[in-house]
Amino acid sequence: KNSVCFEMVSHESSIACAELTPDNDHLLTGGNDSQLIICNTQSSDIYSKRFYIKRHHVFTSIIALDNKTAVTTSTDHIIRIWDIEKKRRKAVLNGHSDVII
């Protein structure tokens, strides 16, 4: 099953970060193509969700131990908090004056 997910994670540029949830159910990848991709690794009906982050590179992703929440940073000085299960953004944290790595 996992190999299908890895094939679906196709970025248009290099991948800067990749995180697997502690329960191995989701793979998150962020890239220099301004995309965050969330892929379900356990489903036979592989579902992936792409988020475009306004022409800014996604640098890092961190997944909480609850397997439900992820945090990403990017070159636009913004931290984003994501709901992995619902595949949507939960919050945006502004206020940084430089790139967050």
CSV table of C-alpha atoms in Angstrom, one decimal:
chain,number,residue,atom,x,y,z
A,1,LYS,CA,0.0,0.0,0.0
A,2,ASN,CA,2.7,2.5,1.0
A,3,SER,CA,4.4,2.3,-2.4
A,4,VAL,CA,1.2,3.7,-4.0
A,5,CYS,CA,1.3,6.6,-1.7
A,6,PHE,CA,4.9,7.4,-2.4
A,7,GLU,CA,4.1,7.4,-6.1
A,8,MET,CA,1.3,9.9,-5.6
A,9,VAL,CA,3.5,12.3,-3.7
A,10,SER,CA,4.8,14.1,-6.8
A,11,HIS,CA,6.2,17.5,-6.2
A,12,GLU,CA,7.1,19.8,-9.1
A,13,SER,CA,10.4,20.6,-7.3
A,14,SER,CA,12.6,19.2,-4.6
A,15,ILE,CA,11.0,17.9,-1.4
A,16,ALA,CA,12.3,19.8,1.6
A,17,CYS,CA,10.6,17.8,4.4
A,18,ALA,CA,8.8,14.5,4.9
A,19,GLU,CA,7.1,13.3,8.0
A,20,LEU,CA,5.2,10.1,8.7
A,21,THR,CA,2.6,10.2,11.5
A,22,PRO,CA,3.5,8.1,14.6
A,23,ASP,CA,0.7,5.6,13.7
A,24,ASN,CA,2.0,5.4,10.1
A,25,ASP,CA,-1.4,6.4,8.7
A,26,HIS,CA,-0.4,9.6,6.9
A,27,LEU,CA,2.6,10.9,5.1
A,28,LEU,CA,3.2,14.7,4.8
A,29,THR,CA,5.6,16.2,2.4
A,30,GLY,CA,6.6,19.8,1.8
A,31,GLY,CA,8.5,21.1,-1.0
A,32,ASN,CA,10.2,23.9,-2.9
A,33,ASP,CA,7.2,24.0,-5.2
A,34,SER,CA,5.1,25.6,-2.4
A,35,GLN,CA,3.1,22.5,-1.8
A,36,LEU,CA,2.2,20.5,1.3
A,37,ILE,CA,0.8,17.1,0.4
A,38,ILE,CA,-1.0,14.9,2.9
A,39,CYS,CA,-1.4,11.3,1.8
A,40,ASN,CA,-3.2,8.4,3.6
A,41,THR,CA,-0.8,5.5,3.6
A,42,GLN,CA,-3.2,2.8,4.9
A,43,SER,CA,-6.2,3.1,2.6
A,44,SER,CA,-6.5,1.0,-0.5
A,45,ASP,CA,-8.2,4.1,-1.9
A,46,ILE,CA,-5.2,6.4,-1.6
A,47,TYR,CA,-6.3,10.0,-1.0
A,48,SER,CA,-3.9,12.8,-1.1
A,49,LYS,CA,-4.5,16.5,-0.5
A,50,ARG,CA,-2.4,19.3,-1.9
A,51,PHE,CA,-2.2,22.7,-0.4
A,52,TYR,CA,-0.5,25.6,-2.2
A,53,ILE,CA,1.3,28.1,0.0
A,54,LYS,CA,1.5,31.2,-2.2
A,55,ARG,CA,4.8,30.7,-4.0
A,56,HIS,CA,6.7,30.0,-0.8
A,57,HIS,CA,8.8,27.0,0.0
A,58,VAL,CA,7.6,24.7,2.8
A,59,PHE,CA,10.7,24.2,4.9
A,60,THR,CA,9.7,22.0,7.9
A,61,SER,CA,6.8,19.8,9.1
A,62,ILE,CA,6.3,18.5,12.6
A,63,ILE,CA,3.6,16.0,13.5
A,64,ALA,CA,2.1,15.9,17.0
A,65,LEU,CA,2.0,12.6,18.9
A,66,ASP,CA,-1.9,12.7,18.6
A,67,ASN,CA,-1.5,11.8,14.9
A,68,LYS,CA,-4.0,14.5,14.1
A,69,THR,CA,-2.1,17.8,14.0
A,70,ALA,CA,0.8,19.0,12.0
A,71,VAL,CA,2.8,22.2,11.9
A,72,THR,CA,4.6,23.6,8.9
A,73,THR,CA,6.9,26.5,8.4
A,74,SER,CA,7.7,28.3,5.2
A,75,THR,CA,9.6,31.2,3.6
A,76,ASP,CA,6.6,33.5,4.0
A,77,HIS,CA,7.4,33.9,7.7
A,78,ILE,CA,4.2,32.1,8.6
A,79,ILE,CA,3.6,29.0,10.8
A,80,ARG,CA,0.6,26.9,9.7
A,81,ILE,CA,-1.3,24.3,11.9
A,82,TRP,CA,-3.0,21.5,10.0
A,83,ASP,CA,-5.7,19.0,10.8
A,84,ILE,CA,-4.4,15.8,9.2
A,85,GLU,CA,-7.6,13.8,9.4
A,86,LYS,CA,-9.8,16.5,8.0
A,87,LYS,CA,-7.0,17.6,5.6
A,88,ARG,CA,-7.5,21.3,6.2
A,89,ARG,CA,-5.7,24.2,7.8
A,90,LYS,CA,-6.6,24.9,11.4
A,91,ALA,CA,-4.7,28.0,12.1
A,92,VAL,CA,-2.2,30.5,10.8
A,93,LEU,CA,0.4,32.2,13.1
A,94,ASN,CA,1.8,35.5,11.7
A,95,GLY,CA,4.3,37.8,13.2
A,96,HIS,CA,7.7,36.5,12.4
A,97,SER,CA,10.0,38.9,10.6
A,98,ASP,CA,12.2,36.3,8.9
A,99,VAL,CA,12.2,32.8,7.3
A,100,ILE,CA,11.2,30.1,9.8
A,101,ILE,CA,13.4,27.0,9.5
